[in-house]
Coordinates of C-alpha atoms and ligand atoms in Angstrom, one line a residue:
M1309 CA 74.6 83.9 136.0
P1310 CA 73.4 80.7 134.4
I1311 CA 74.5 80.0 131.0
Q1312 CA 71.9 81.3 127.8
E1313 CA 71.6 82.1 124.4
L1314 CA 71.9 85.7 123.7
P1315 CA 69.0 87.2 122.0
E1316 CA 69.4 87.5 118.0
T1317 CA 69.6 91.3 118.1
L1318 CA 72.2 91.3 120.9
V1319 CA 74.4 88.5 118.7
N1320 CA 74.4 91.2 115.8
Q1321 CA 75.3 94.1 117.8
I1322 CA 78.5 92.0 119.3
A1323 CA 79.1 91.6 115.5
A1324 CA 78.5 94.7 115.0
G1325 CA 81.7 95.3 116.9
E1326 CA 83.9 94.1 114.7
V1327 CA 82.5 95.1 111.3
V1328 CA 81.0 98.4 112.2
E1329 CA 83.3 100.9 113.5
R1330 CA 82.3 104.3 112.3
P1331 CA 80.4 105.6 109.3
A1332 CA 83.2 104.7 107.1
S1333 CA 83.1 101.0 107.7
V1334 CA 79.4 101.2 106.4
L1335 CA 80.5 102.7 103.4
K1336 CA 83.2 100.2 102.7
E1337 CA 80.3 97.2 103.3
L1338 CA 78.0 98.7 101.1
L1339 CA 80.2 99.3 98.6
E1340 CA 81.7 96.1 98.6
N1341 CA 78.2 94.7 98.2
S1342 CA 77.5 96.8 95.1
L1343 CA 80.7 95.7 93.8
D1344 CA 79.9 92.2 94.3
A1345 CA 76.3 92.8 92.6
G1346 CA 78.1 93.6 89.4
A1347 CA 77.3 97.5 89.7
T1348 CA 78.8 99.3 86.8
R1349 CA 77.7 102.9 88.4
I1350 CA 77.5 103.5 92.3
E1351 CA 76.4 106.6 94.1
V1352 CA 77.1 107.3 97.4
E1353 CA 75.2 109.9 99.4
V1354 CA 76.6 110.9 102.9
E1355 CA 75.0 113.5 105.6
Q1356 CA 76.6 114.7 108.7
G1357 CA 79.7 112.6 108.2
G1358 CA 77.6 109.5 107.6
M1359 CA 76.5 109.7 111.2
R1360 CA 73.0 111.1 109.8
L1361 CA 73.0 108.9 106.6
V1362 CA 75.4 106.5 104.6
R1363 CA 73.3 105.8 101.3
V1364 CA 74.5 103.5 98.5
R1365 CA 72.7 103.3 95.4
D1366 CA 73.9 101.0 92.7
D1367 CA 72.7 99.5 89.2
G1368 CA 73.5 95.7 90.4
S1369 CA 71.8 92.7 89.9
G1370 CA 69.4 93.7 92.8
I1371 CA 67.5 91.5 95.7
P1372 CA 64.2 89.5 94.7
A1373 CA 61.7 90.2 97.0
D1374 CA 61.3 87.1 98.8
E1375 CA 64.9 87.1 99.7
L1376 CA 65.0 90.5 101.2
P1377 CA 64.3 89.5 104.8
L1378 CA 67.0 86.7 104.3
A1379 CA 69.5 89.7 103.2
L1380 CA 69.5 90.9 107.0
A1381 CA 69.7 87.8 108.4
R1382 CA 72.4 86.3 110.2
H1383 CA 74.8 84.3 108.2
A1384 CA 72.7 84.3 104.8
T1385 CA 74.8 85.0 101.7
S1386 CA 74.5 84.3 98.3
K1387 CA 78.4 84.0 97.7
I1388 CA 79.3 80.8 99.1
A1389 CA 77.8 77.6 99.8
T1390 CA 79.9 75.4 100.5
L1391 CA 83.3 74.7 102.3
E1392 CA 85.0 74.3 99.2
D1393 CA 83.4 78.0 97.9
L1394 CA 85.3 79.1 101.2
T1395 CA 88.7 78.1 99.7
C1396 CA 88.4 80.1 96.5
V1397 CA 86.2 83.1 97.4
A1398 CA 86.0 85.3 94.3
S1399 CA 83.5 88.0 96.0
L1400 CA 84.5 90.8 98.4
G1401 CA 82.2 89.7 100.9
F1402 CA 81.2 86.1 101.9
R1403 CA 80.3 86.0 105.5
G1404 CA 76.9 87.3 105.4
E1405 CA 76.8 89.6 108.6
A1406 CA 77.7 93.1 107.3
L1407 CA 73.6 94.0 106.9
P1408 CA 72.1 92.1 110.0
S1409 CA 75.3 93.9 111.8
M1410 CA 74.3 97.6 110.5
A1411 CA 71.0 96.9 111.0
S1412 CA 71.1 96.1 114.8
V1413 CA 72.9 99.3 115.2
S1414 CA 71.3 101.7 112.9
R1415 CA 67.7 102.1 111.0
L1416 CA 68.3 100.3 107.6
A1417 CA 66.5 100.5 104.7
I1418 CA 66.9 98.3 101.7
T1419 CA 65.3 99.0 98.5
S1420 CA 66.0 96.9 95.5
R1421 CA 64.7 95.5 91.9
A1422 CA 66.2 92.2 90.9
D1423 CA 67.3 91.2 87.4
G1424 CA 64.3 90.4 85.1
A1425 CA 61.3 91.8 88.1
D1426 CA 59.1 94.3 87.2
S1427 CA 58.8 95.6 90.2
G1428 CA 61.0 96.8 93.4
S1429 CA 60.6 96.5 96.8
R1430 CA 61.5 97.5 100.4
V1431 CA 62.3 96.2 103.8
T1432 CA 63.3 98.2 107.0
V1433 CA 64.6 97.8 110.1
S1434 CA 64.8 99.7 113.1
G1435 CA 65.0 98.6 117.2
G1436 CA 65.6 94.7 115.8
E1437 CA 61.8 95.1 114.2
L1438 CA 61.6 94.1 110.4
T1439 CA 58.9 95.8 108.1
G1440 CA 58.3 94.5 104.8
P1441 CA 58.8 93.4 102.2
E1442 CA 56.5 96.0 100.6
P1443 CA 56.1 97.5 97.1
A1444 CA 58.5 100.4 96.0
A1445 CA 59.8 101.7 93.3
H1446 CA 63.3 101.5 92.2
P1447 CA 64.9 100.6 88.7
R1448 CA 67.1 97.5 88.5
G1449 CA 69.7 97.7 91.2
T1450 CA 69.5 98.3 94.9
T1451 CA 69.8 101.2 97.4
V1452 CA 70.6 100.9 101.2
D1453 CA 70.0 103.6 103.5
V1454 CA 71.9 103.1 106.8
R1455 CA 70.7 106.2 109.2
D1456 CA 71.2 107.5 112.6
L1457 CA 74.4 104.8 113.3
F1458 CA 74.7 103.7 116.9
Y1459 CA 71.0 105.7 117.9
N1460 CA 70.6 102.8 120.1
T1461 CA 74.0 102.3 121.2
P1462 CA 75.1 105.2 122.9
A1463 CA 78.3 103.7 124.3
R1464 CA 79.3 103.5 121.0
R1465 CA 78.2 106.7 119.9
K1466 CA 80.5 108.4 122.0
F1467 CA 83.5 107.4 120.1
L1468 CA 82.5 109.0 117.0
R1469 CA 84.5 111.9 116.1
T1470 CA 83.4 115.3 114.8
E1471 CA 81.5 115.5 111.4
R1472 CA 85.1 116.6 109.6
T1473 CA 86.9 113.4 110.9
E1474 CA 84.0 111.1 109.9
L1475 CA 84.2 112.7 106.4
G1476 CA 88.0 112.1 106.2
H1477 CA 87.3 108.6 106.6
L1478 CA 84.5 108.0 104.4
E1479 CA 86.4 109.9 101.7
T1480 CA 89.2 107.3 102.3
V1481 CA 87.0 104.3 101.8
F1482 CA 85.3 106.0 98.9
R1483 CA 88.9 106.5 97.5
R1484 CA 89.9 103.0 98.2
L1485 CA 87.1 101.7 96.6
A1486 CA 87.3 103.6 93.6
L1487 CA 91.0 102.8 93.0
S1488 CA 90.0 99.1 93.3
R1489 CA 87.6 99.0 90.1
F1490 CA 88.3 101.7 87.4
D1491 CA 85.7 99.9 85.2
V1492 CA 82.9 101.3 87.6
A1493 CA 81.7 104.8 87.6
F1494 CA 81.3 106.3 91.3
Q1495 CA 79.8 109.4 92.6
L1496 CA 80.2 110.7 96.3
R1497 CA 77.5 113.4 97.5
N1498 CA 78.1 115.1 100.6
N1499 CA 75.2 116.9 102.3
R1500 CA 73.6 117.2 99.1
R1501 CA 76.3 118.8 97.0
V1502 CA 78.4 116.4 94.5
S1503 CA 82.2 116.1 96.1
A1504 CA 83.5 113.5 93.4
S1505 CA 82.4 112.2 90.2
L1506 CA 84.6 109.6 88.8
A1507 CA 83.9 108.3 85.2
A1508 CA 84.2 104.6 84.1
A1509 CA 87.9 104.5 83.1
A1510 CA 88.0 102.3 80.1
D1511 CA 91.7 103.1 78.7
Q1512 CA 95.1 104.0 80.6
A1513 CA 94.7 107.7 80.2
A1514 CA 91.3 107.7 82.0
R1515 CA 92.8 105.5 84.6
E1516 CA 95.3 107.8 85.5
R1517 CA 93.0 110.6 85.4
R1518 CA 91.2 108.7 88.1
L1519 CA 94.5 108.7 90.2
R1520 CA 94.8 112.1 89.6
D1521 CA 91.6 113.0 90.9
T1522 CA 91.8 110.7 93.7
L1523 CA 95.3 110.9 94.7
G1524 CA 96.6 114.0 93.5
A1525 CA 98.4 115.3 90.7
D1526 CA 101.9 115.1 92.0
F1527 CA 101.3 111.3 92.5
I1528 CA 100.7 110.6 89.0
D1529 CA 103.3 113.2 87.5
N1530 CA 106.1 111.3 89.3
A1531 CA 104.9 107.6 88.8
V1532 CA 105.7 104.9 86.3
H1533 CA 103.3 102.5 85.2
F1534 CA 104.4 98.7 85.0
D1535 CA 102.9 95.7 84.3
Y1536 CA 104.4 91.9 84.9
E1537 CA 103.2 88.4 84.9
T1538 CA 104.5 85.3 85.6
G1539 CA 104.0 81.9 87.2
G1540 CA 100.4 82.7 87.5
L1541 CA 101.2 85.9 89.5
A1542 CA 100.4 89.3 88.0
L1543 CA 101.5 92.4 89.5
S1544 CA 100.6 95.8 87.6
G1545 CA 100.2 99.3 89.1
W1546 CA 102.0 102.6 89.6
L1547 CA 105.2 103.2 91.4
A1548 CA 106.5 106.7 92.4
L1549 CA 109.9 107.5 91.5
P1550 CA 112.2 107.4 94.3
T1551 CA 112.7 111.0 94.2
Y1552 CA 109.2 111.6 95.1
S1553 CA 108.4 109.8 98.4
R1554 CA 106.5 110.7 101.6
S1555 CA 107.0 111.0 105.3
Q1556 CA 104.3 108.3 105.7
T1557 CA 103.3 105.0 104.4
D1558 CA 99.7 106.7 103.7
M1559 CA 100.3 106.4 99.7
Q1560 CA 100.8 102.7 99.4
Y1561 CA 97.4 101.1 98.0
V1562 CA 98.0 97.2 97.4
F1563 CA 95.0 95.4 96.1
L1564 CA 94.6 91.9 95.9
N1565 CA 92.0 90.6 93.5
G1566 CA 90.5 93.7 93.6
R1567 CA 90.3 93.8 97.3
L1568 CA 92.4 96.3 99.3
I1569 CA 94.5 94.6 101.7
R1570 CA 97.3 95.3 104.3
D1571 CA 100.0 92.9 104.2
K1572 CA 103.2 92.9 106.3
L1573 CA 104.8 91.0 103.6
I1574 CA 104.1 93.0 100.7
N1575 CA 104.7 96.1 102.7
H1576 CA 108.3 94.3 103.3
A1577 CA 108.7 93.6 100.0
I1578 CA 107.9 97.2 99.0
R1579 CA 110.4 98.6 101.4
H1580 CA 112.9 96.4 100.5
A1581 CA 112.8 97.2 96.8
Y1582 CA 113.3 101.0 97.3
R1583 CA 115.8 100.3 100.3
D1584 CA 118.8 101.5 97.7
V1585 CA 117.0 104.4 96.2
L1586 CA 115.5 106.3 99.4
F1587 CA 116.5 108.3 101.9
H1588 CA 116.4 107.1 105.4
G1589 CA 112.9 107.6 107.4
R1590 CA 111.2 108.6 103.7
H1591 CA 108.6 106.0 102.4
P1592 CA 107.7 105.1 98.7
A1593 CA 104.0 106.0 97.1
C1594 CA 102.5 103.3 95.2
V1595 CA 99.1 101.8 93.8
L1596 CA 99.5 98.1 93.3
Y1597 CA 97.3 95.5 91.6
L1598 CA 98.2 92.1 92.4
A1599 CA 96.2 89.1 91.2
M1600 CA 96.2 85.6 91.7
D1601 CA 94.1 82.4 91.7
P1602 CA 92.0 82.9 94.6
A1603 CA 92.8 79.4 95.7
R1604 CA 96.1 80.5 96.4
V1605 CA 94.9 82.7 99.3
D1606 CA 92.9 82.7 102.3
V1607 CA 90.7 85.7 102.7
N1608 CA 89.0 84.3 105.9
A1609 CA 91.5 85.7 108.2
H1610 CA 89.9 88.8 109.5
P1611 CA 86.3 90.1 110.0
A1612 CA 86.9 93.4 107.9
K1613 CA 88.8 91.2 105.5
V1614 CA 91.5 93.3 105.2
E1615 CA 94.1 91.0 106.0
V1616 CA 94.7 87.7 104.2
R1617 CA 97.0 84.8 104.3
F1618 CA 99.0 83.6 101.4
R1619 CA 99.5 79.7 101.2
D1620 CA 102.9 80.5 99.8
G1621 CA 104.1 83.8 101.2
R1622 CA 107.7 83.5 100.6
L1623 CA 106.9 83.3 96.8
V1624 CA 104.6 86.2 96.9
H1625 CA 106.9 88.4 98.6
D1626 CA 110.1 87.6 96.5
F1627 CA 107.7 88.1 93.3
V1628 CA 106.8 91.8 94.5
F1629 CA 109.9 92.5 95.5
R1630 CA 111.7 91.4 92.4
T1631 CA 109.0 92.9 90.0
L1632 CA 109.3 96.6 91.8
E1633 CA 113.1 96.1 92.2
R1634 CA 113.4 95.6 88.2
V1635 CA 111.2 98.8 87.6
L1636 CA 113.3 101.3 90.0
A1637 CA 116.5 99.7 88.3
E1638 CA 115.4 101.3 85.0
T1639 CA 115.6 104.9 86.8
R1640 CA 118.4 106.2 84.7
P1641 CA 119.2 108.7 82.2
K1642 CA 117.1 108.0 79.0
A1643 CA 116.7 110.5 75.7
P1644 CA 113.1 111.7 75.5
E1645 CA 112.6 110.1 72.3
Q1646 CA 113.6 106.7 73.8
R1647 CA 111.0 107.5 76.7
A1648 CA 108.2 108.1 73.9
A1649 CA 109.0 104.7 72.1
T1650 CA 108.9 102.5 75.2
M1651 CA 106.2 104.1 76.8
P1652 CA 103.2 104.2 74.7
A1653 CA 100.6 104.3 77.4
R1654 CA 101.7 107.3 78.5
L1655 CA 101.7 109.3 75.4
G1656 CA 97.8 110.0 75.7
G1657 CA 98.2 110.3 79.3
S1658 CA 96.6 113.3 81.1
S1659 CA 100.0 114.9 82.6
P1660 CA 100.6 118.0 81.0
P1661 CA 103.2 117.6 78.5
A1662 CA 106.5 119.5 80.0
Q1663 CA 106.4 121.9 77.0
Q1664 CA 103.4 123.3 78.4
R1665 CA 104.6 124.3 81.7
M1666 CA 105.3 128.0 82.2
A1667 CA 108.7 129.5 82.7
V1668 CA 108.3 130.3 85.9
D1669 CA 107.8 126.7 87.1
V1670 CA 111.1 125.8 85.3
R1671 CA 112.7 128.6 87.6
E1672 CA 111.0 127.5 90.8
E1673 CA 112.3 123.9 89.8
L1674 CA 115.9 125.0 89.5
A1675 CA 115.6 127.1 93.1
A1676 CA 113.7 123.9 94.3
Y1677 CA 116.9 121.5 93.1
G1678 CA 119.3 124.2 94.3
A1679 CA 117.6 124.5 97.8
L1680 CA 117.7 120.6 97.9
H1681 CA 121.4 120.4 97.6
G1682 CA 122.1 123.2 100.0
H1683 CA 120.1 120.9 102.7
A1684 CA 120.6 118.2 101.6
A1685 CA 120.9 116.5 105.0
H1686 CA 117.2 117.3 105.8
G1687 CA 115.7 115.1 103.1
G1688 CA 112.7 117.2 103.3
S1689 CA 109.6 116.6 101.3
H1690 CA 110.5 117.2 97.6
H1691 CA 109.6 115.9 94.5
A1692 CA 111.7 115.8 91.3
P1693 CA 111.5 118.3 88.8
A1694 CA 108.9 117.3 86.4
S1695 CA 111.2 117.6 83.3
H1696 CA 113.6 115.1 85.3
A1697 CA 111.2 112.8 86.2
A1698 CA 109.6 112.6 82.9
A1699 CA 112.8 111.4 81.7
A1700 CA 113.1 108.5 84.3
L1701 CA 110.6 106.2 82.8
P1702 CA 111.8 102.7 82.7
A1703 CA 112.5 101.3 79.1
A1704 CA 110.9 98.1 79.8
S1705 CA 111.0 96.8 76.1
A1706 CA 113.6 99.0 74.5
G1707 CA 116.7 97.1 75.8
T1708 CA 120.0 98.6 76.3
G1709 CA 121.5 98.5 73.1
D1710 CA 121.0 102.1 72.0
D1711 CA 124.7 102.7 72.5
D1712 CA 125.3 105.6 70.2
R1713 CA 122.7 107.9 71.8
H1714 CA 123.8 110.0 74.6
P1715 CA 120.9 110.9 76.4
L1716 CA 123.2 113.0 78.9
G1717 CA 124.8 114.9 76.0
T1718 CA 128.4 116.1 75.8
A1719 CA 130.1 117.9 78.8
I1720 CA 131.1 121.4 78.1
A1721 CA 131.9 122.7 81.8
Q1722 CA 132.0 122.3 85.5
V1723 CA 130.3 124.6 87.6
H1724 CA 131.1 125.8 91.0
G1725 CA 133.1 122.3 91.5
V1726 CA 130.0 120.8 92.0
Y1727 CA 127.8 120.4 88.7
I1728 CA 128.6 119.3 85.3
L1729 CA 126.8 121.1 82.4
A1730 CA 126.3 119.3 79.4
Q1731 CA 124.8 120.2 76.1
T1732 CA 122.1 117.8 74.6
D1733 CA 120.7 117.6 70.9
D1734 CA 117.6 119.5 72.1
G1735 CA 118.5 121.6 75.5
L1736 CA 120.8 121.2 78.4
V1737 CA 121.7 119.0 81.4
I1738 CA 122.7 119.7 84.6
V1739 CA 124.3 116.9 86.8
D1740 CA 125.3 116.7 90.5
M1741 CA 128.7 114.8 90.0
H1742 CA 129.2 113.5 93.4
A1743 CA 125.8 112.3 93.7
A1744 CA 126.0 110.5 90.4
H1745 CA 129.3 109.3 91.2
E1746 CA 128.3 107.8 94.5
R1747 CA 125.7 105.8 92.7
I1748 CA 127.9 104.3 90.1
V1749 CA 130.5 103.4 92.5
Y1750 CA 128.1 101.8 94.6
E1751 CA 126.3 99.9 91.7
R1752 CA 129.7 98.3 91.1
L1753 CA 130.9 97.5 94.4
K1754 CA 127.4 95.5 94.5
A1755 CA 127.8 93.7 91.2
S1756 CA 131.5 92.8 91.8
F1757 CA 130.2 91.3 95.5
E1758 CA 127.6 89.4 93.4
A1759 CA 130.1 88.4 91.1
N1760 CA 132.6 87.1 93.5
G1761 CA 130.1 85.7 96.2
I1762 CA 130.4 86.8 99.5
A1763 CA 134.0 87.0 101.1
R1764 CA 133.8 85.6 104.8
Q1765 CA 136.1 86.3 107.7
P1766 CA 136.5 84.1 110.8
L1767 CA 136.0 86.1 114.0
L1768 CA 139.3 85.9 116.0
V1769 CA 136.8 85.6 119.1
P1770 CA 133.2 84.5 118.3
V1771 CA 130.7 86.8 119.6
T1772 CA 127.8 85.5 122.0
V1773 CA 124.5 86.3 121.1
E1774 CA 121.6 86.0 123.9
V1775 CA 118.3 85.2 122.4
S1776 CA 114.8 83.6 123.6
P1777 CA 115.2 79.5 122.9
P1778 CA 112.6 79.9 120.1
E1779 CA 114.6 81.9 118.3
A1780 CA 117.7 79.8 119.0
D1781 CA 115.7 77.0 117.6
L1782 CA 115.1 78.8 114.6
A1783 CA 118.6 80.0 114.1
E1784 CA 119.6 76.3 114.1
R1785 CA 117.3 75.4 111.6
I1786 CA 118.3 77.9 109.0
A1787 CA 121.9 77.9 110.0
D1788 CA 123.0 76.1 106.7
D1789 CA 121.3 79.1 104.6
L1790 CA 123.0 81.9 106.9
A1791 CA 126.3 80.1 106.4
E1792 CA 125.5 80.3 102.8
L1793 CA 125.6 84.3 103.5
G1794 CA 128.7 84.2 105.1
L1795 CA 127.2 84.4 108.6
A1796 CA 128.3 81.2 110.3
L1797 CA 126.9 80.5 113.8
D1798 CA 126.3 77.9 116.2
R1799 CA 123.9 77.0 119.2
V1800 CA 125.8 77.4 122.4
G1801 CA 123.1 76.9 124.9
P1802 CA 118.9 77.1 125.1
G1803 CA 119.2 80.4 124.4
S1804 CA 122.6 81.5 123.3
L1805 CA 124.4 81.6 120.1
A1806 CA 127.9 82.0 119.1
V1807 CA 128.9 84.0 115.7
R1808 CA 131.9 82.2 114.2
E1809 CA 132.1 84.1 110.9
L1810 CA 130.8 87.3 109.2
P1811 CA 130.8 88.4 105.6
A1812 CA 134.1 90.2 105.3
V1813 CA 132.7 93.7 104.5
L1814 CA 130.8 93.4 107.7
I1815 CA 133.9 92.6 110.0
G1816 CA 133.2 95.3 112.7
A1817 CA 129.7 95.7 112.4
D1818 CA 127.2 95.0 115.3
A1819 CA 127.1 91.1 115.5
A1820 CA 124.4 90.7 117.6
A1821 CA 122.3 93.4 116.3
L1822 CA 122.8 91.7 113.0
V1823 CA 121.8 88.0 114.2
R1824 CA 118.8 89.5 116.1
D1825 CA 117.6 91.3 113.1
V1826 CA 118.1 88.4 110.8
L1827 CA 116.1 86.1 113.1
S1828 CA 113.1 88.8 113.4
D1829 CA 113.3 89.1 109.8
T1830 CA 113.3 85.3 109.2
R1831 CA 110.2 84.7 111.6
E1832 CA 108.1 87.6 110.0
I1833 CA 108.9 86.9 106.5
G1834 CA 110.1 83.5 106.1
G1835 CA 113.6 84.6 104.9
S1836 CA 116.1 87.1 105.7
Q1837 CA 117.5 89.9 103.5
R1838 CA 118.6 91.4 106.8
V1839 CA 122.5 90.3 105.6
R1840 CA 122.3 91.4 102.2
A1841 CA 120.6 95.1 103.1
M1842 CA 123.3 95.6 105.9
T1843 CA 125.9 94.6 103.2
D1844 CA 124.4 97.2 100.9
E1845 CA 124.5 99.6 103.5
L1846 CA 128.1 99.0 104.5
L1847 CA 129.1 99.3 100.6
A1848 CA 127.1 102.5 100.2
T1849 CA 129.0 104.0 102.7
M1850 CA 132.4 102.9 101.0
A1851 CA 130.5 104.3 98.0
C1852 CA 130.3 107.5 99.5
H1853 CA 133.8 107.7 100.7
G1854 CA 135.1 106.2 97.5
S1855 CA 133.5 108.9 94.7
V1856 CA 134.8 112.3 93.9
R1857 CA 134.7 114.9 95.9
A1858 CA 132.9 118.3 95.2
H1859 CA 135.3 120.8 94.3
R1860 CA 137.7 118.2 92.6
R1861 CA 138.6 119.6 89.0
L1862 CA 137.3 117.1 86.5
S1863 CA 138.7 117.2 83.0
L1864 CA 136.1 117.2 79.9
D1865 CA 136.9 113.5 79.3
E1866 CA 136.4 112.8 82.9
M1867 CA 133.2 114.8 82.9
N1868 CA 132.3 112.7 79.7
A1869 CA 133.0 109.5 81.2
L1870 CA 131.0 109.9 84.2
L1871 CA 127.8 110.9 81.7
R1872 CA 128.5 107.4 79.7
D1873 CA 128.9 105.7 83.2
M1874 CA 125.5 107.2 84.4
E1875 CA 123.9 106.3 81.4
S1876 CA 124.7 102.6 81.9
T1877 CA 123.7 102.3 85.4
P1878 CA 120.7 101.0 87.0
R1879 CA 119.3 103.5 89.2
S1880 CA 121.5 106.3 88.4
D1881 CA 118.8 109.0 88.4
Q1882 CA 118.9 109.3 92.1
C1883 CA 122.1 108.9 94.7
N1884 CA 122.1 106.2 97.3
H1885 CA 120.0 108.5 99.3
G1886 CA 117.3 109.4 96.9
R1887 CA 118.1 112.5 95.6
P1888 CA 118.0 113.2 91.9
T1889 CA 121.4 112.9 90.3
W1890 CA 120.7 115.2 87.4
T1891 CA 118.1 117.3 85.7
R1892 CA 117.2 118.5 82.3
L1893 CA 116.2 121.8 80.6
S1894 CA 115.0 121.7 77.1
L1895 CA 115.5 124.4 74.7
A1896 CA 111.7 125.1 74.7
E1897 CA 112.0 125.7 78.2
L1898 CA 115.1 127.6 77.7
D1899 CA 113.2 130.0 75.2
R1900 CA 110.3 130.4 77.4
L1901 CA 112.5 131.4 80.2
F1902 CA 113.6 134.2 78.0
L1903 CA 110.0 134.8 76.5
R1904 CA 111.8 133.8 73.1
G1905 CA 109.1 133.8 70.1
Q1906 CA 106.5 135.0 72.2
Ligands
ADP3160 P1 77.8 89.3 102.2 O1 78.3 90.4 101.5 O2 79.0 88.8 103.1 O3 77.1 88.0 101.7 P2 75.9 91.0 103.5 O4 75.2 91.0 104.9 O5 76.7 92.2 103.3 O6 76.9 89.6 103.5 O7 74.9 90.7 102.7 C1 74.1 89.8 102.6 C2 73.4 89.3 101.3 O8 72.7 90.3 100.4 C3 74.4 89.4 100.2 O9 75.2 87.8 99.9 C4 73.6 89.4 98.7 O10 72.9 88.3 98.2 C5 72.7 90.5 99.3 N1 73.1 91.9 98.7 C6 73.4 92.8 99.7 N2 73.7 94.5 99.0 C7 73.3 93.8 97.8 C8 73.4 94.5 96.6 N3 73.7 95.9 96.8 N4 72.9 94.3 95.4 C9 72.5 92.8 95.5 N5 72.7 92.4 96.4 C10 73.0 92.5 97.8
MG3161 MG1 78.7 92.4 102.2

């Protein structure tokens, strides 16, 4: 075949292969356009899983009649004009290819009335043929209809799944976009029935209501809100308590300047922040909002713009990691009053106050708690009893000077050699003594390790590790940094390394595996936390062996000392495996359990 230029419609259909995979991708592009147009209210209508119709209607700035055909032209956009603009994109779209791509594989209509215009107009495209613009009634804003997706590309239509599945994808997109902008009202109608209606959320309580409506009550009832900013980087959002975890990473939402992103660095930072408080194989849940100068990130790295490139990835990684770790370090026993004083944002929140909970809930929680400890090894899906969760909110501003208060109360007995019972001002606290002590010992080991630096020990016989030549290059380049962490190695061949020295706590560990992990970490995130993480794992094992066993008799003094230690130990709301260490039953809850005063 001779070289020839492809017809425009075919070019657009090829581009559509990248941005339009299924009805949900149509919805994503249309919603992003509405948000870019400054909409405050967006209505979505879908039929037959979006395969028959995806319609998005907004009250944004609209498109002037004479620009309507342009909106459908390839590489035509109102969002950037110069290369300079491309380096600091503040809008969700900027490539000018979504509408022409969708128009090439569907029957598409745009009806719009621009800001200030006194009437609306409409263009339609079908089979590459543009009709209009012609006058059409429309209030300020835009409606885009995408019908019969892939009607002219049967090969692609075959990849569509059942209505149910496609609807699921549409709902996922709707949820993500709804979480990206609390200030915009969203409505979703499926086959003419309203299935979601979200009012604009102006305050914290309303935002948490939206989280409840989109992610379910479990998440928000077990999450803490935080807000932190430094050096031009801001991170806020909700972190699920370690005692509420998931088997998948499906409830991790990360928004960068309002755009949902998927980023290896940030995912790593999240995982790493929870490493100490989560059971192996469990994943944290969170909704995070990261904000920075758009010039510090390249969003033009991926056609669907979900992947981004940070100018300084390492800095962003460390900022996210440290912020989350600090929030999680505050998960330790707090008195209810302290919580109220330090978390004003949640006071008006929509979570039902613990006092309103039914007695039967409390009983179920206790049962669940007992069952959890009986089958701890499974680490099954479980979330903290609500009373416990509520007590674990971080006291970001309260400081720790509040020593005269004892949130965990005074020990009164040991039960079955496993639990400590303590009486508090307003009820009863039950502590799993082994789990709690394990955390305390672990945190102490870590602290002394940090304070005294890393004790290193030379290997009697150096361990040789075979890696690829580029990996050996990398190892050579970062050898000084690794030596500081106690890992000393030399290059002894194009693809061979010799490990001479290890951190003392890691003597006996698999040095080859450690080196390989360190190198792959360094390649991926530009720095290695692997040595530290492995050290922590070892300290955790030591802590487990070094802490009080179940069935050891403790005196009241010993029990009280343990309670006081818990109160001052970071992360002590959960043991080293992410299980809760204590729970609280208030007098009110006890009263309800016995139907007192009713
Ligand atoms: P991009 O969003 O990358 O600019 P699109 O093909 O999605 O490319 O849209 C092309 C242009 O059409 C946009 O730049 C914008 O000017 C206009 N447009 C699309 N949707 C809307 C809308 N809902 N409201 C106002 N203008 C819109
Ligand atoms: Mg767009």
